Amino acid sequence: MVKVVFIEPAGAEVEIDAAEGWSLMQVATSQGVEGIDAECGGSCACATCHCYIEGEAAEAVPPPSESELAMLDHVVAERRPNSRLSCQIKAEPMIDGLILRVAETQS
Amino acid sequence: MVIVGAGQGGLQLAESLRSEGWTGPIRLFGEEPYAPYNRPPLSKAVLCGDQSADHLTIRGPDFFAKKAIELSTGTRVTAIDRAAREVVLADGGRVAYEGLALATGSRARTLPLPGADLDGIMVLRTLDDAEALCRRMAEARAIAVVGGGFIGLEVAASARKFDREVTLIEALPRLMARAVSPAISDWYADLHTRRGVRLLLSTGVTGFAGVDGRVTGVETSAGPIAADLVIVGVGVIPDDALARACGLDCDRGVIVDDFSRTSDPTIVALGDCTARRLPDGTLRRLESVQNAVEQAKSGAARLMGKERPFTATPWFWSDQYDVKLQMAGLSAGADTSVTLGSPEEARFSLLHWRDGRFVGCDSINRPADHMAARKLLDRGTDLTAAEAADPAFDLAARARAG
């Protein structure tokens, strides 16, 4: 299991033990984390699972692919250097402890 | 509040009712034995074995408890009693509603042809269909796909990944004719041919051949095609039976407006089961995630006595092999097109105009173009073809500028 913490737009922290191999979007939506729309179901086609990654573990997250970078240009909330689409990050041991601040708006 | 249909749209409606402030009971009825799941991966990652079924579930069990959404799976609603404001369940039980949402989806169309009931002729609509198809695909030697739309092509691409012999039969002269422009159809015909799919365009299916009850081939206008597995992907039929039976206005789908209202003020409908009446009077049937989700949000607002019209630009996507196709707007009947990027490098977009108005964009491996086009279309931009044809044109910058 990999520990990740989502901070919902309203400020509530949700700590989840995620099964390895799942995308963090799937982890969040299956647990009902607020604020992640994920309309396309994880195919990097809608930019509605936007989060800001924080904490030490953020350094260990593999960088975004070219297609994720292109989609990040079109997130509705402010794009910051630590903006990511949570459907493109997999739960794996090296990101244990990652904090994901859910963007305040998705669409 | 009662919701009939526990697909992505039905679930969205339940969630939106809560975010709109509904604190009373929500009952969500689904015919399938599963909690709401994502359907798009069924023809893609699931079929390729890249994604297991438990990754498809949209919301976990804790979520339903947290939101006080009472989900009943494996439960069929058999009738709507509008006078009593009750739905009738298969076991005879009745459930009263104050507001009702129909999210009954669609069924895969089948072909009423000789031999259509042979073993080995399948459709793909549900998780059960996908799992059965996965098993069959592993054993099959020669696969025939009937229908060159999204489902047929995605299945063909998945089958080629297993290195199966694949023949795809399409009645029209081009692929995905309803959804994309001719240039994109041609590009995909070339892609599938290069990946080893035998494409038969402008070819009609007249029946199926079989031995001992099992399919052995497809009879076509181009002659017989040997196949021990046939997948029929020839579109869907909106599941509007409940609505028709209780007298709601239907025309190959429950007729709704931009607010997801049906002809009964206490009932909304959304997603694949609907036909939306546009301001110009025409009916639009869209089978897409966006359509289901947006109509659900509008429907939830409506049930709460609010107005939230769904007017956003339609968008869709399709994954075939390693190629992502994204469509924004409806480009049917376009008379002018401009290409951005490089078709040879499999990274390009086609922008479309009809009567001088920018109406749509088909993107291949150019997601940023897709997003930019959606922004422009949502705003009703005055972008011209001449402007886009300028070598210095930057679509993303134009979308930012307005």
PDB file of N, CA and C in Angstrom, chain B residues 145-156 168-172 174-179 188 192 233-235 318 320 325:
ATOM      1  N   VAL B 145     -15.000  -8.047 -37.684  1.00  0.00           N
ATOM      2  CA  VAL B 145     -15.679  -6.955 -36.997  1.00  0.00           C
ATOM      3  C   VAL B 145     -16.650  -6.339 -37.981  1.00  0.00           C
ATOM      4  N   VAL B 146     -17.914  -6.280 -37.606  1.00  0.00           N
ATOM      5  CA  VAL B 146     -18.917  -5.672 -38.470  1.00  0.00           C
ATOM      6  C   VAL B 146     -19.190  -4.259 -37.949  1.00  0.00           C
ATOM      7  N   GLY B 147     -18.832  -3.255 -38.741  1.00  0.00           N
ATOM      8  CA  GLY B 147     -19.064  -1.870 -38.334  1.00  0.00           C
ATOM      9  C   GLY B 147     -17.761  -1.130 -38.130  1.00  0.00           C
ATOM     10  N   GLY B 148     -17.589  -0.040 -38.861  1.00  0.00           N
ATOM     11  CA  GLY B 148     -16.356   0.745 -38.786  1.00  0.00           C
ATOM     12  C   GLY B 148     -16.551   2.046 -38.041  1.00  0.00           C
ATOM     13  N   GLY B 149     -17.274   1.973 -36.912  1.00  0.00           N
ATOM     14  CA  GLY B 149     -17.397   3.133 -36.023  1.00  0.00           C
ATOM     15  C   GLY B 149     -16.372   3.008 -34.902  1.00  0.00           C
ATOM     16  N   PHE B 150     -16.545   3.809 -33.859  1.00  0.00           N
ATOM     17  CA  PHE B 150     -15.567   3.797 -32.758  1.00  0.00           C
ATOM     18  C   PHE B 150     -15.404   2.407 -32.164  1.00  0.00           C
ATOM     19  N   ILE B 151     -16.524   1.773 -31.817  1.00  0.00           N
ATOM     20  CA  ILE B 151     -16.448   0.486 -31.126  1.00  0.00           C
ATOM     21  C   ILE B 151     -15.766  -0.549 -32.021  1.00  0.00           C
ATOM     22  N   GLY B 152     -16.215  -0.648 -33.269  1.00  0.00           N
ATOM     23  CA  GLY B 152     -15.642  -1.625 -34.184  1.00  0.00           C
ATOM     24  C   GLY B 152     -14.143  -1.422 -34.364  1.00  0.00           C
ATOM     25  N   LEU B 153     -13.738  -0.177 -34.525  1.00  0.00           N
ATOM     26  CA  LEU B 153     -12.324   0.103 -34.768  1.00  0.00           C
ATOM     27  C   LEU B 153     -11.477  -0.112 -33.517  1.00  0.00           C
ATOM     28  N   GLU B 154     -12.028   0.249 -32.368  1.00  0.00           N
ATOM     29  CA  GLU B 154     -11.280   0.020 -31.131  1.00  0.00           C
ATOM     30  C   GLU B 154     -11.127  -1.484 -30.875  1.00  0.00           C
ATOM     31  N   VAL B 155     -12.173  -2.229 -31.146  1.00  0.00           N
ATOM     32  CA  VAL B 155     -12.093  -3.686 -30.988  1.00  0.00           C
ATOM     33  C   VAL B 155     -11.078  -4.267 -31.981  1.00  0.00           C
ATOM     34  N   ALA B 156     -11.114  -3.788 -33.217  1.00  0.00           N
ATOM     35  CA  ALA B 156     -10.165  -4.281 -34.224  1.00  0.00           C
ATOM     36  C   ALA B 156      -8.733  -4.010 -33.778  1.00  0.00           C
ATOM     37  N   LEU B 168     -12.349  -6.137 -41.045  1.00  0.00           N
ATOM     38  CA  LEU B 168     -13.388  -5.197 -40.617  1.00  0.00           C
ATOM     39  C   LEU B 168     -14.266  -4.843 -41.810  1.00  0.00           C
ATOM     40  N   ILE B 169     -15.576  -4.991 -41.611  1.00  0.00           N
ATOM     41  CA  ILE B 169     -16.534  -4.798 -42.700  1.00  0.00           C
ATOM     42  C   ILE B 169     -17.402  -3.584 -42.389  1.00  0.00           C
ATOM     43  N   GLU B 170     -17.400  -2.619 -43.297  1.00  0.00           N
ATOM     44  CA  GLU B 170     -18.179  -1.389 -43.090  1.00  0.00           C
ATOM     45  C   GLU B 170     -19.052  -1.145 -44.316  1.00  0.00           C
ATOM     46  N   ALA B 171     -20.318  -0.871 -44.073  1.00  0.00           N
ATOM     47  CA  ALA B 171     -21.262  -0.686 -45.181  1.00  0.00           C
ATOM     48  C   ALA B 171     -21.019   0.624 -45.938  1.00  0.00           C
ATOM     49  N   LEU B 172     -20.599   1.662 -45.215  1.00  0.00           N
ATOM     50  CA  LEU B 172     -20.384   2.965 -45.861  1.00  0.00           C
ATOM     51  C   LEU B 172     -18.996   2.999 -46.512  1.00  0.00           C
ATOM     52  N   ARG B 174     -16.630   4.998 -45.980  1.00  0.00           N
ATOM     53  CA  ARG B 174     -15.535   5.449 -45.130  1.00  0.00           C
ATOM     54  C   ARG B 174     -15.801   5.134 -43.655  1.00  0.00           C
ATOM     55  N   LEU B 175     -14.716   5.163 -42.851  1.00  0.00           N
ATOM     56  CA  LEU B 175     -14.804   4.821 -41.431  1.00  0.00           C
ATOM     57  C   LEU B 175     -15.345   5.995 -40.614  1.00  0.00           C
ATOM     58  N   MET B 176     -15.996   5.691 -39.485  1.00  0.00           N
ATOM     59  CA  MET B 176     -16.480   6.695 -38.528  1.00  0.00           C
ATOM     60  C   MET B 176     -17.202   7.836 -39.240  1.00  0.00           C
ATOM     61  N   ALA B 177     -17.995   7.490 -40.241  1.00  0.00           N
ATOM     62  CA  ALA B 177     -18.569   8.512 -41.129  1.00  0.00           C
ATOM     63  C   ALA B 177     -19.460   9.497 -40.385  1.00  0.00           C
ATOM     64  N   ARG B 178     -20.084   9.049 -39.314  1.00  0.00           N
ATOM     65  CA  ARG B 178     -21.001   9.925 -38.590  1.00  0.00           C
ATOM     66  C   ARG B 178     -20.243  10.957 -37.748  1.00  0.00           C
ATOM     67  N   ALA B 179     -19.004  10.627 -37.400  1.00  0.00           N
ATOM     68  CA  ALA B 179     -18.325  11.434 -36.383  1.00  0.00           C
ATOM     69  C   ALA B 179     -17.174  12.290 -36.887  1.00  0.00           C
ATOM     70  N   TYR B 188      -7.401   7.032 -40.947  1.00  0.00           N
ATOM     71  CA  TYR B 188      -7.602   5.838 -40.112  1.00  0.00           C
ATOM     72  C   TYR B 188      -7.669   4.556 -40.945  1.00  0.00           C
ATOM     73  N   HIS B 192      -5.197   1.482 -39.994  1.00  0.00           N
ATOM     74  CA  HIS B 192      -5.628   0.109 -39.711  1.00  0.00           C
ATOM     75  C   HIS B 192      -5.058  -0.867 -40.736  1.00  0.00           C
ATOM     76  N   GLY B 233     -20.560  -4.185 -34.218  1.00  0.00           N
ATOM     77  CA  GLY B 233     -20.547  -2.840 -33.625  1.00  0.00           C
ATOM     78  C   GLY B 233     -21.218  -1.876 -34.574  1.00  0.00           C
ATOM     79  N   VAL B 234     -22.547  -1.939 -34.622  1.00  0.00           N
ATOM     80  CA  VAL B 234     -23.282  -1.140 -35.604  1.00  0.00           C
ATOM     81  C   VAL B 234     -24.197  -0.131 -34.920  1.00  0.00           C
ATOM     82  N   GLY B 235     -23.703   0.424 -33.828  1.00  0.00           N
ATOM     83  CA  GLY B 235     -24.457   1.494 -33.190  1.00  0.00           C
ATOM     84  C   GLY B 235     -25.346   1.008 -32.063  1.00  0.00           C
ATOM     85  N   SER B 318     -11.506   8.792 -28.989  1.00  0.00           N
ATOM     86  CA  SER B 318     -11.380   7.368 -29.293  1.00  0.00           C
ATOM     87  C   SER B 318      -9.905   7.009 -29.275  1.00  0.00           C
ATOM     88  N   GLN B 320      -7.238   4.238 -30.458  1.00  0.00           N
ATOM     89  CA  GLN B 320      -6.996   3.072 -31.322  1.00  0.00           C
ATOM     90  C   GLN B 320      -5.491   2.918 -31.476  1.00  0.00           C
ATOM     91  N   LEU B 325      -7.597  10.025 -30.793  1.00  0.00           N
ATOM     92  CA  LEU B 325      -8.436  10.881 -31.634  1.00  0.00           C
ATOM     93  C   LEU B 325      -9.390  11.643 -30.727  1.00  0.00           C
TER      94      LEU B 325
END
